[in-house]
Amino acid sequence: MKSVNQTQKVPALYQSAAWKNAFIKLLPQHMIKNPVMAVVWLGTLITLFSTVFGQTQLFFGMTVTFILFITVLFANYAEAVAEAKGRGQAASLRQARQNLTARRLKTLQDKEGEQIAATVLALNDLIEIRAGELIPADGEIVHGFATINEAAVTGESAPVLREAGTDRSGVIGGTKVLTDRIIVQVTAETGHSFLDRMIALVEGSNRQKTPNEIALGILLTVMTLTFVLVVATLPVIAGSLGITLDPIVLVALLVCLIPTTIGGLLPAIGIAGMNRALKANLIAKSGKAVEVAGDVDVLLLDKTGTITYGDRQATAFYPLTGVTPSELRQAAVLTSFADPTPEGKSVVSLAKELGEHVHQPEQAEFIAFNAASRISGINLETGQQIRKGAIDAILKFTSQSLENNPELKTRVEQVASKGATPLVVSLNQNILGVIELSDVVKPSIKEKFARLREMGIRTVMITGDNPLTAAAIAAEAGVDDYIAEAKPEDKLACIRREQQNGHLVAMVGDGTNDAPALAQADIGLAMNSGTQAAKEAGNMVDLDSDPTKLLAVVEIGKQQLITRGALTTFSLANDISKYFAILPALFVLAIPQMQVLNVMQLASPESAILSALIFNAIIISLLIPLALRGVKFTPSTSTQLLRRNMLIYGVGGVILPFVAIKGIDLIVSLIMGV
């Protein structure tokens, strides 16, 4: 699968744009949005002023100022590079809607219409699009059907079928009609189209902070203010002991006390989560939608098209007495040459798997399948008429009745009892046998449900099938529960019932009748191929229209939560080493007993301060790729995730800085000649 973002790395153009934006974000109106880094930026200005106008050694003061400036710049760059990825994705989307024109019709019967710019189209306008033309606006097909190339939006080159009056009637402005002619009713005004909203979302301009992100931001702000008050009182305490504290050292202590690592990376983590969703061809209408997906514990899925292929597949041939299996298969294949439906194609595929090699006759009259007759077939030069179709249509064609053919009746009832559909094949006035069409379970779906189960997510299949058929498919697919003979309103009732029991529910849908359930669900994943109502109701849209994509949605959400938790744990853990570096440096000259805290045996107070600050700056830059890529997610329980998180990012966050700061101190002390 290809996505809108065709590359994994940010192009050089966006790298330079990210650095430019990193400097722009130094302006007060931008810095105030991140209180932690705003304090570091203010500290940078204080150290610069103190170095120029105070008594601090010039080299030491300017070095501290430079390191603090780099720390702020790296934090800004982390957010800017995440935004740059979004802008790169938005640029490719903009190309899909440039210079579009439209043929507006007055009525459905209007054959000519007027050619206008797509920008002047209004809501509910009727527009005609012919083969080879671009669709000028979002809308619903109200007449006709066509194959459409949606590569401009989805990145997929394979065309898709869109048809009026179905749940696959929605079209997107900027995509291309490849065949036939359709009339579309506009459902979005200029500036409010699907592409417009996608562009705004991926650029980050409409990104809403998630509840967890807001809560963590408040916590970081409170911690920062607390440490500001603590450091502000130190000169008073030190003065009572006859100790004078250098403002630059106080700023260094403050920067090492506050959680600068997670403070600098927090905005980038949120933006990167939405970018990862877009790489999977998922459009999240808010960052909240991505994050909530990580907490989902109940998943509702339709059977058709999600658990099963949706298009029925030929699974068996049942010849009647006096007819060989090969004769039935050959006749079925001949009738399928003029049947372009998935069912017709599956008949040919199954016959080939069973060893039949039937060539299409050059001189023959093909009877194309159509919904009215429900028959397809062929008239051979020999005068033979071979037909395949629904049982009542074939009985009518052969002038027979089911009661007069008990063997046929038995075969038909056997197929129907499995929840499958019988097709009947005839030669002239004789019925040859029955083809079984089954709703085939997707081969990989059972493994996907097992993966969801490992994450603690319960799956519920909703189907209109009878309980017997539903139970068989549920068992084969491996779902945890099922609801049979379900009506559209049953989906909504099920979601509300699960939510009342304290569960977070995800729902997949594509039809107008799915809109209430999509709106009610905590995560509503709408199919891009579905109706406009479904896409409006859901809080995520799958550009690939793959219902099983919900597994990816859940994994992206969990990865978002794990990444934020891991980096927060690491940020708080690595502050411990900085305390052991800065506190002895601050008081050791006046209170020699503080030397006992110098467990790393750092060379001097100056090298200790510089080493801690250098590590503080470097670690942010080193963690930027992890913040953008996300911590690797593997299905496991919450306890296992917490244990892994604490071991790697907690214990590792404590040990690594001690080693790194000591190594940096050796280099710094060598340069300073200490």
XYZ file of C-alpha atoms in Angstrom:
674
model
C 0.000 0.000 0.000
C 1.208 3.452 -0.883
C 0.109 6.473 1.067
C -0.097 10.190 0.410
C 3.288 10.540 2.003
C 5.418 8.631 -0.488
C 8.698 8.871 1.422
C 9.712 8.026 4.932
C 12.226 10.870 5.219
C 11.554 14.579 5.162
C 12.790 16.062 1.853
C 15.693 18.495 2.039
C 13.326 21.353 1.216
C 11.277 20.645 4.319
C 14.393 20.116 6.435
C 15.444 23.691 5.671
C 11.879 24.884 6.269
C 11.913 23.122 9.641
C 15.110 24.909 10.717
C 13.642 28.227 9.575
C 10.476 27.592 11.589
C 12.574 26.543 14.588
C 14.021 30.064 14.666
C 10.608 31.662 14.060
C 9.254 29.775 17.072
C 11.721 31.696 19.267
C 9.320 34.649 19.088
C 7.449 35.213 22.398
C 3.990 34.495 20.916
C 5.185 31.004 19.976
C 7.326 30.245 23.034
C 4.558 31.035 25.494
C 2.621 28.036 24.158
C 5.255 25.741 25.705
C 5.825 26.957 29.308
C 8.727 24.582 30.000
C 10.792 25.724 27.037
C 9.681 29.332 27.586
C 11.430 29.182 30.976
C 14.569 27.782 29.324
C 14.448 30.564 26.699
C 14.071 33.189 29.446
C 16.974 31.578 31.274
C 19.052 31.852 28.090
C 18.438 35.604 27.968
C 19.269 35.938 31.673
C 22.595 34.112 31.266
C 23.458 36.272 28.249
C 22.696 39.459 30.180
C 24.571 38.214 33.248
C 27.613 37.275 31.137
C 27.765 40.644 29.380
C 27.013 42.863 32.356
C 27.972 40.678 35.342
C 31.145 39.275 36.831
C 30.890 35.790 35.290
C 33.862 34.443 33.358
C 33.174 35.227 29.683
C 33.964 31.754 28.307
C 31.871 29.952 30.892
C 28.942 32.352 30.618
C 28.831 32.363 26.834
C 29.174 28.584 26.709
C 26.216 28.141 29.075
C 24.188 30.677 27.048
C 24.978 28.883 23.797
C 24.066 25.465 25.219
C 20.740 26.778 26.534
C 20.015 28.405 23.175
C 20.730 25.140 21.378
C 18.432 23.327 23.846
C 15.536 25.646 22.971
C 16.337 25.429 19.261
C 16.365 21.617 19.300
C 12.983 21.597 21.066
C 11.555 23.987 18.472
C 13.053 21.910 15.664
C 11.362 18.753 16.981
C 7.963 20.413 16.582
C 8.901 22.146 13.318
C 10.111 18.978 11.602
C 6.863 17.191 12.533
C 4.923 20.092 11.055
C 7.165 20.046 7.969
C 6.204 16.439 7.301
C 2.571 17.456 7.424
C 3.176 20.339 5.018
C 4.923 17.973 2.623
C 1.883 15.709 2.666
C -0.426 18.712 2.227
C 1.527 19.901 -0.813
C 0.830 16.648 -2.643
C -2.846 16.941 -1.743
C -3.068 20.490 -3.116
C -1.956 19.249 -6.514
C -5.190 17.238 -6.723
C -7.445 20.297 -6.834
C -5.646 22.865 -8.970
C -7.443 24.571 -11.888
C -10.540 22.398 -11.732
C -13.592 23.234 -13.857
C -17.129 21.882 -13.677
C -20.042 21.190 -16.030
C -23.061 22.346 -14.018
C -26.495 20.993 -14.934
C -29.862 22.617 -14.277
C -31.652 19.265 -13.971
C -30.859 15.563 -14.263
C -32.251 15.674 -17.808
C -29.969 18.546 -18.869
C -27.635 17.185 -21.597
C -25.436 20.252 -22.178
C -24.905 22.182 -18.934
C -22.615 25.176 -18.479
C -18.854 25.122 -18.012
C -17.789 27.041 -14.882
C -14.855 27.235 -12.474
C -15.061 24.661 -9.683
C -14.584 27.431 -7.120
C -18.060 28.882 -7.807
C -19.935 25.627 -7.215
C -22.538 25.808 -4.465
C -24.060 23.242 -2.169
C -26.518 20.835 -3.909
C -25.413 21.865 -7.434
C -25.650 19.061 -10.015
C -22.487 18.455 -12.044
C -21.738 16.026 -14.844
C -18.384 14.270 -15.098
C -17.417 12.159 -18.084
C -14.661 9.633 -18.662
C -11.217 11.240 -18.509
C -12.360 14.254 -16.461
C -11.492 15.277 -12.909
C -14.231 15.481 -10.310
C -14.427 19.188 -9.383
C -16.006 18.902 -5.907
C -17.010 16.495 -3.165
C -20.404 14.941 -3.711
C -22.743 11.992 -3.969
C -23.423 10.219 -7.262
C -27.154 10.616 -7.994
C -27.099 9.026 -11.444
C -24.876 6.449 -13.117
C -21.753 4.576 -12.081
C -18.077 4.848 -12.982
C -14.610 3.582 -12.173
C -12.570 6.294 -10.504
C -8.847 6.767 -9.984
C -8.335 8.078 -6.428
C -4.528 7.978 -6.525
C -4.350 11.750 -5.993
C -5.818 11.234 -2.533
C -5.042 7.661 -1.526
C -1.825 6.976 -3.446
C -3.392 3.767 -4.814
C -3.313 3.357 -8.596
C -6.025 0.666 -8.723
C -9.370 2.209 -9.806
C -12.477 1.851 -7.658
C -16.147 1.533 -8.587
C -18.623 4.168 -7.416
C -22.363 3.850 -8.060
C -25.508 5.880 -7.369
C -27.910 4.562 -4.752
C -25.317 2.451 -2.925
C -23.097 2.893 0.117
C -20.245 3.505 -2.337
C -21.638 6.652 -3.899
C -19.331 9.250 -2.357
C -16.713 10.948 -4.547
C -13.883 13.359 -3.728
C -12.897 16.485 -5.611
C -9.616 16.095 -7.506
C -10.051 12.393 -8.312
C -10.444 11.218 -11.915
C -13.315 9.431 -13.655
C -11.894 6.688 -15.895
C -15.027 5.219 -17.464
C -18.681 6.023 -18.070
C -20.604 9.148 -17.077
C -21.933 10.204 -13.684
C -24.007 13.038 -12.294
C -22.930 14.227 -8.864
C -24.692 16.398 -6.327
C -22.247 18.743 -4.562
C -22.109 18.164 -0.796
C -19.354 20.603 0.223
C -18.803 24.262 -0.597
C -15.440 25.669 -1.700
C -13.026 25.785 1.230
C -14.903 23.102 3.162
C -14.214 20.083 0.974
C -12.660 16.834 2.125
C -9.308 17.850 0.646
C -9.454 21.277 2.322
C -10.001 19.676 5.688
C -7.305 17.074 5.056
C -4.801 19.802 4.200
C -5.659 21.803 7.313
C -5.357 18.722 9.493
C -2.033 17.450 8.164
C -0.503 20.923 8.305
C -1.330 20.954 11.989
C -3.284 24.204 11.882
C -6.381 22.507 13.289
C -4.625 20.040 15.572
C -6.377 19.885 18.904
C -4.424 18.746 21.934
C -5.592 15.440 23.345
C -6.883 15.155 26.942
C -3.752 13.265 28.026
C -1.533 15.826 26.326
C -3.381 18.669 28.065
C -3.143 16.910 31.442
C 0.572 16.228 30.980
C 1.118 19.830 29.859
C -0.541 21.090 33.050
C 1.615 18.743 35.144
C 4.799 19.940 33.437
C 3.758 23.572 33.921
C 3.085 23.033 37.642
C 6.433 21.240 38.069
C 8.217 24.065 36.250
C 6.595 26.773 38.384
C 7.431 24.794 41.524
C 11.090 24.548 40.596
C 11.163 28.233 39.619
C 9.982 29.091 43.145
C 12.522 26.683 44.678
C 15.436 28.157 42.722
C 14.219 31.718 43.374
C 14.438 31.106 47.146
C 17.963 29.632 47.000
C 19.780 33.031 46.926
C 17.925 34.020 50.103
C 18.863 30.757 51.854
C 22.436 30.960 50.577
C 22.692 34.614 51.711
C 21.829 33.628 55.269
C 24.791 31.228 55.106
C 27.082 33.874 53.642
C 27.123 32.251 50.190
C 26.750 34.221 46.944
C 25.209 32.278 44.083
C 25.996 33.063 40.465
C 22.772 33.732 38.458
C 24.146 31.612 35.612
C 24.587 28.633 37.938
C 21.045 29.148 39.253
C 19.675 29.150 35.706
C 21.644 25.978 34.948
C 20.184 24.348 38.067
C 16.652 25.376 37.082
C 17.027 24.033 33.540
C 18.284 20.720 34.902
C 15.493 20.516 37.476
C 12.563 21.125 35.137
C 11.462 18.349 32.708
C 12.992 19.905 29.587
C 13.243 16.650 27.602
C 9.546 15.828 27.519
C 8.679 19.536 27.498
C 10.643 19.965 24.297
C 9.300 16.825 22.619
C 5.637 16.884 23.700
C 4.286 18.984 20.775
C 6.221 16.887 18.247
C 4.799 13.650 19.664
C 1.235 14.891 19.146
C 1.806 16.079 15.584
C 3.750 12.935 14.679
C 0.815 10.781 15.821
C -1.444 12.338 13.193
C 1.330 12.027 10.592
C 1.667 8.309 11.344
C -2.067 7.943 10.866
C -1.809 9.640 7.476
C 1.019 7.324 6.445
C -1.458 4.500 6.975
C -3.893 6.431 4.729
C -6.043 7.396 7.706
C -7.362 10.909 8.186
C -7.946 11.725 11.851
C -10.194 14.720 12.381
C -8.335 15.498 15.612
C -5.384 14.288 17.643
C -7.925 13.179 20.238
C -9.280 10.576 17.816
C -5.820 9.027 17.388
C -5.179 8.854 21.107
C -8.614 7.547 22.109
C -8.060 4.677 19.659
C -5.302 3.483 21.966
C -7.798 2.998 24.812
C -10.527 1.209 22.826
C -11.554 -2.112 24.376
C -14.617 -3.082 22.285
C -14.653 -3.269 18.499
C -17.879 -3.543 16.478
C -17.574 -4.801 12.916
C -19.981 -5.530 10.097
C -19.637 -9.023 8.688
C -19.906 -8.175 4.993
C -16.779 -6.591 3.558
C -15.005 -6.591 6.909
C -14.827 -10.155 8.176
C -15.853 -11.651 4.849
C -14.979 -10.509 1.352
C -18.467 -9.113 0.829
C -18.577 -10.350 -2.761
C -19.803 -13.913 -2.678
C -17.365 -16.489 -4.009
C -18.066 -19.804 -5.764
C -17.028 -22.552 -3.352
C -18.547 -25.770 -4.785
C -20.251 -27.358 -7.825
C -23.091 -29.852 -7.301
C -24.016 -31.746 -10.544
C -27.408 -33.456 -10.760
C -27.800 -37.125 -11.629
C -26.548 -37.940 -15.127
C -24.264 -34.889 -15.280
C -20.530 -35.233 -14.691
C -18.726 -32.659 -12.507
C -16.625 -31.626 -15.516
C -19.723 -31.017 -17.662
C -21.211 -28.741 -15.000
C -17.964 -26.825 -14.524
C -17.464 -26.315 -18.276
C -21.012 -25.062 -18.713
C -20.652 -22.720 -15.728
C -17.438 -21.239 -17.150
C -19.041 -20.660 -20.579
C -21.905 -18.737 -18.940
C -19.437 -16.624 -16.938
C -17.550 -15.113 -19.890
C -20.293 -12.479 -20.090
C -20.619 -12.122 -16.309
C -18.230 -9.382 -15.055
C -19.501 -9.577 -11.477
C -17.182 -10.865 -8.718
C -19.435 -13.919 -8.441
C -19.024 -14.682 -12.138
C -15.262 -14.286 -11.976
C -15.099 -16.577 -8.944
C -16.909 -19.327 -10.898
C -14.165 -19.261 -13.532
C -11.425 -19.213 -10.862
C -12.862 -22.181 -8.989
C -13.309 -24.207 -12.185
C -9.675 -23.576 -13.133
C -8.538 -24.637 -9.654
C -10.447 -27.889 -10.192
C -8.650 -28.559 -13.471
C -10.981 -27.149 -16.143
C -9.442 -25.401 -19.173
C -12.248 -23.793 -21.146
C -11.452 -21.400 -24.017
C -13.800 -18.608 -24.929
C -15.604 -19.454 -28.213
C -14.956 -17.018 -31.053
C -18.336 -17.522 -32.747
C -20.994 -17.297 -30.081
C -23.625 -14.950 -28.740
C -22.895 -13.909 -25.175
C -25.752 -13.032 -22.849
C -24.427 -10.435 -20.406
C -25.525 -10.560 -16.799
C -27.899 -7.830 -15.665
C -29.782 -7.205 -12.449
C -33.189 -7.334 -14.150
C -32.937 -10.833 -15.641
C -30.441 -12.195 -13.051
C -29.097 -14.464 -15.780
C -25.902 -14.676 -17.825
C -25.137 -17.159 -20.555
C -24.073 -18.042 -24.062
C -25.691 -19.221 -27.309
C -23.314 -21.520 -29.193
C -23.133 -22.066 -32.967
C -24.503 -25.566 -32.397
C -27.753 -24.037 -31.159
C -27.102 -24.872 -27.508
C -28.292 -22.299 -24.999
C -26.405 -22.379 -21.697
C -27.571 -20.215 -18.815
C -26.539 -19.496 -15.209
C -28.574 -17.501 -12.721
C -30.899 -17.308 -9.745
C -33.058 -20.375 -9.230
C -36.394 -18.714 -10.069
C -34.918 -17.105 -13.209
C -33.522 -20.419 -14.482
C -36.742 -22.276 -13.685
C -38.610 -19.702 -15.713
C -36.095 -20.000 -18.575
C -36.370 -23.809 -18.636
C -40.137 -23.810 -18.007
C -39.711 -26.063 -14.975
C -40.833 -25.976 -11.344
C -38.938 -26.865 -8.198
C -41.628 -29.287 -7.052
C -41.152 -31.378 -10.204
C -37.397 -31.678 -9.635
C -36.902 -33.024 -6.079
C -33.139 -33.543 -6.526
C -32.682 -29.897 -7.482
C -34.871 -28.833 -4.552
C -32.747 -30.874 -2.148
C -29.498 -29.399 -3.483
C -30.842 -25.851 -3.280
C -32.036 -26.369 0.302
C -28.650 -27.848 1.319
C -26.813 -24.807 -0.016
C -29.264 -22.361 1.561
C -29.032 -24.095 4.965
C -25.331 -23.166 5.115
C -26.168 -19.502 4.660
C -24.838 -19.697 1.094
C -26.548 -18.680 -2.160
C -27.439 -21.256 -4.873
C -26.914 -20.500 -8.583
C -28.423 -22.893 -11.095
C -26.871 -23.863 -14.457
C -28.962 -25.102 -17.390
C -28.360 -26.439 -20.917
C -31.319 -25.747 -23.180
C -34.298 -27.017 -21.156
C -32.212 -29.277 -18.874
C -30.846 -28.250 -15.477
C -27.258 -29.425 -14.997
C -26.617 -28.578 -11.364
C -26.044 -25.983 -8.647
C -23.163 -23.632 -7.849
C -22.681 -22.705 -4.197
C -21.835 -19.025 -3.563
C -20.497 -18.372 -0.064
C -19.518 -15.262 1.825
C -15.875 -16.291 2.322
C -14.051 -15.285 5.496
C -10.849 -13.374 4.773
C -7.852 -15.643 5.369
C -5.916 -13.238 7.612
C -8.834 -12.022 9.704
C -8.512 -14.671 12.438
C -4.906 -13.677 13.132
C -5.932 -10.015 13.301
C -8.639 -10.764 15.841
C -6.148 -12.789 17.872
C -3.826 -9.782 17.816
C -6.648 -7.543 19.046
C -7.414 -10.046 21.793
C -3.791 -9.824 22.942
C -4.322 -6.072 23.286
C -7.332 -6.682 25.513
C -9.905 -5.716 22.850
C -13.158 -7.668 22.518
C -14.528 -8.037 18.976
C -18.254 -8.148 18.189
C -19.558 -9.072 14.720
C -22.851 -7.515 13.620
C -24.723 -9.174 10.757
C -28.179 -9.458 9.269
C -27.675 -13.210 8.751
C -29.702 -15.791 10.622
C -28.224 -17.013 13.930
C -27.020 -20.335 12.461
C -25.021 -18.671 9.672
C -23.786 -15.937 11.993
C -22.536 -18.482 14.528
C -20.644 -20.442 11.847
C -18.920 -17.349 10.458
C -18.158 -16.019 13.955
C -16.501 -19.305 14.889
C -14.493 -19.439 11.667
C -13.376 -15.810 11.974
C -12.542 -16.048 15.666
C -14.611 -13.105 16.936
C -15.486 -12.973 20.627
C -19.201 -12.312 20.174
C -21.810 -11.715 17.475
C -25.240 -10.177 16.959
C -27.392 -11.894 14.327
C -30.371 -10.552 12.357
C -29.241 -7.048 13.305
C -30.955 -3.939 11.988
C -29.169 -0.562 11.654
C -30.661 0.682 14.931
C -29.254 -2.397 16.699
C -25.721 -1.109 16.076
C -26.505 2.132 17.879
C -28.162 0.299 20.772
C -25.172 -2.045 21.105
C -22.700 0.853 21.225
C -24.714 2.675 23.887
C -25.003 -0.496 25.953
C -21.241 -1.084 25.860
C -20.521 2.559 26.743
C -22.905 2.406 29.690
C -20.853 -0.547 30.949
C -17.739 1.638 30.927
C -16.203 0.494 27.639
C -14.650 2.592 24.872
C -16.133 1.459 21.571
C -14.826 1.598 17.997
C -17.132 1.203 15.000
C -16.574 0.795 11.258
C -19.171 1.948 8.725
C -19.713 3.282 5.216
C -23.448 3.772 4.705
C -25.846 6.556 5.592
C -27.598 4.193 8.002
C -24.250 3.755 9.816
C -23.964 7.500 10.542
C -25.747 7.459 13.955
C -23.579 4.569 15.180
C -20.383 6.186 13.858
C -21.262 9.420 15.647
C -22.068 7.606 18.900
C -18.919 5.453 18.942
C -15.789 6.726 20.682
C -13.926 5.953 17.453
C -15.979 6.053 14.265
C -13.957 4.876 11.270
C -15.748 5.850 8.055
C -14.830 4.398 4.685
C -13.672 6.882 2.047
C -15.788 4.999 -0.491
C -18.888 5.452 1.639
C -21.524 8.138 1.771
C -20.866 11.730 2.761
C -23.091 11.253 5.821
C -20.865 8.431 7.088
C -17.685 10.462 6.562
C -19.175 13.443 8.372
C -20.301 11.309 11.310
C -17.008 9.448 11.842
C -13.985 11.015 13.504
C -11.573 9.110 11.257
C -11.704 8.367 7.524
C -9.894 5.448 5.874
C -8.737 6.488 2.413
C -8.200 2.839 1.420
C -11.757 1.886 2.423
C -10.392 -1.213 4.153
C -12.596 -2.055 7.168
C -9.837 -4.155 8.754
C -7.764 -0.965 8.986
C -9.236 -0.474 12.454
C -6.466 -2.746 13.713
C -3.943 -0.184 12.450
C -5.984 2.603 14.071
C -5.778 0.901 17.467
C -2.053 0.224 17.106
C -1.329 3.841 16.115
C -3.322 5.066 19.120
C -1.520 2.736 21.504
C 1.834 3.695 19.998
C 0.957 7.350 20.613
C 0.220 6.687 24.288
C 3.276 4.478 24.743
C 5.587 7.012 23.092
C 4.407 9.849 25.308
C 4.597 7.672 28.405
C 8.050 6.324 27.556
C 9.573 9.736 26.882
C 7.939 11.221 29.984
C 9.395 8.399 32.084
C 12.824 8.894 30.525
C 12.672 12.667 30.981
C 11.868 12.458 34.682
C 14.379 9.655 35.259
C 17.345 11.390 33.621
C 16.847 14.475 35.799
C 18.246 12.495 38.756
C 21.781 12.520 37.338
C 21.613 16.255 36.735
C 20.868 16.868 40.413
C 24.039 15.006 41.358
C 25.964 17.135 38.869
C 24.602 20.615 39.600
C 23.918 20.624 43.366
C 27.521 19.826 44.402
C 28.776 22.406 41.896
C 26.464 24.982 43.419
C 27.466 24.604 47.085
C 30.722 22.624 47.266
C 32.973 25.691 47.622
C 31.020 27.013 50.606
C 29.968 23.626 51.999
C 32.739 21.072 51.324
C 30.546 18.281 52.724
C 28.459 18.575 49.535
C 31.330 16.868 47.710
C 29.866 13.561 48.848
C 27.054 14.103 46.315
C 29.587 14.289 43.485
C 29.198 10.557 42.847
C 30.353 10.933 39.240
C 33.612 12.582 40.393
C 33.196 15.440 37.954
C 36.355 17.497 37.491
C 35.152 20.934 38.569
C 31.949 22.883 39.273
C 32.203 24.555 35.854
C 32.709 21.306 33.930
C 29.923 19.652 35.930
C 27.462 22.408 34.973
C 28.509 22.403 31.324
C 28.391 18.602 31.113
C 24.880 18.445 32.541
C 23.629 21.181 30.201
C 25.310 19.637 27.147
C 23.696 16.298 27.912
C 20.364 18.070 28.397
C 20.611 19.617 24.920
C 21.980 16.552 23.151
C 19.379 14.142 24.520
C 16.531 16.217 23.056
C 18.078 16.101 19.581
C 18.766 12.366 19.881
C 15.182 11.640 20.893
C 13.593 13.625 18.028
C 13.610 10.595 15.636
C 12.009 8.435 18.338
C 9.335 11.071 19.005
C 8.525 11.272 15.288
C 8.706 7.538 14.582
C 7.113 6.412 17.832
C 8.131 3.694 20.262
C 7.719 0.245 18.720
C 4.440 -1.346 19.755
C 3.946 -5.056 20.336
C 0.616 -6.499 21.537
C 0.749 -7.105 25.298
C -1.161 -6.391 28.480
C -1.025 -3.062 30.323
C 1.098 -4.639 33.060
C 3.620 -5.952 30.543
C 3.777 -2.587 28.803
C 4.326 -0.768 32.108
C 7.054 -3.209 33.156
C 8.827 -2.828 29.799
C 8.424 0.937 29.900
C 9.899 1.229 33.403
C 12.770 -1.135 32.628
C 13.912 0.494 29.392
C 12.983 4.138 29.851
C 12.892 4.296 33.656
C 15.965 2.327 34.711
C 17.704 3.203 31.447
C 16.816 6.850 31.977
C 18.550 6.773 35.348
C 21.723 4.919 34.330
C 22.445 6.376 30.866
C 22.799 10.042 31.958
C 25.331 9.165 34.677
C 27.532 7.462 32.087
C 26.960 10.150 29.442
C 27.555 13.139 31.765
C 30.767 11.554 33.070
C 31.956 11.001 29.489
C 31.096 14.582 28.506
C 32.878 15.854 31.647
C 36.093 14.099 30.632
C 36.018 15.915 27.288
C 34.982 19.287 28.758
C 37.605 19.177 31.523
C 40.250 18.323 28.930
C 39.243 21.341 26.822
C 39.121 23.623 29.877
C 42.446 22.268 31.137
C 41.015 21.377 34.534
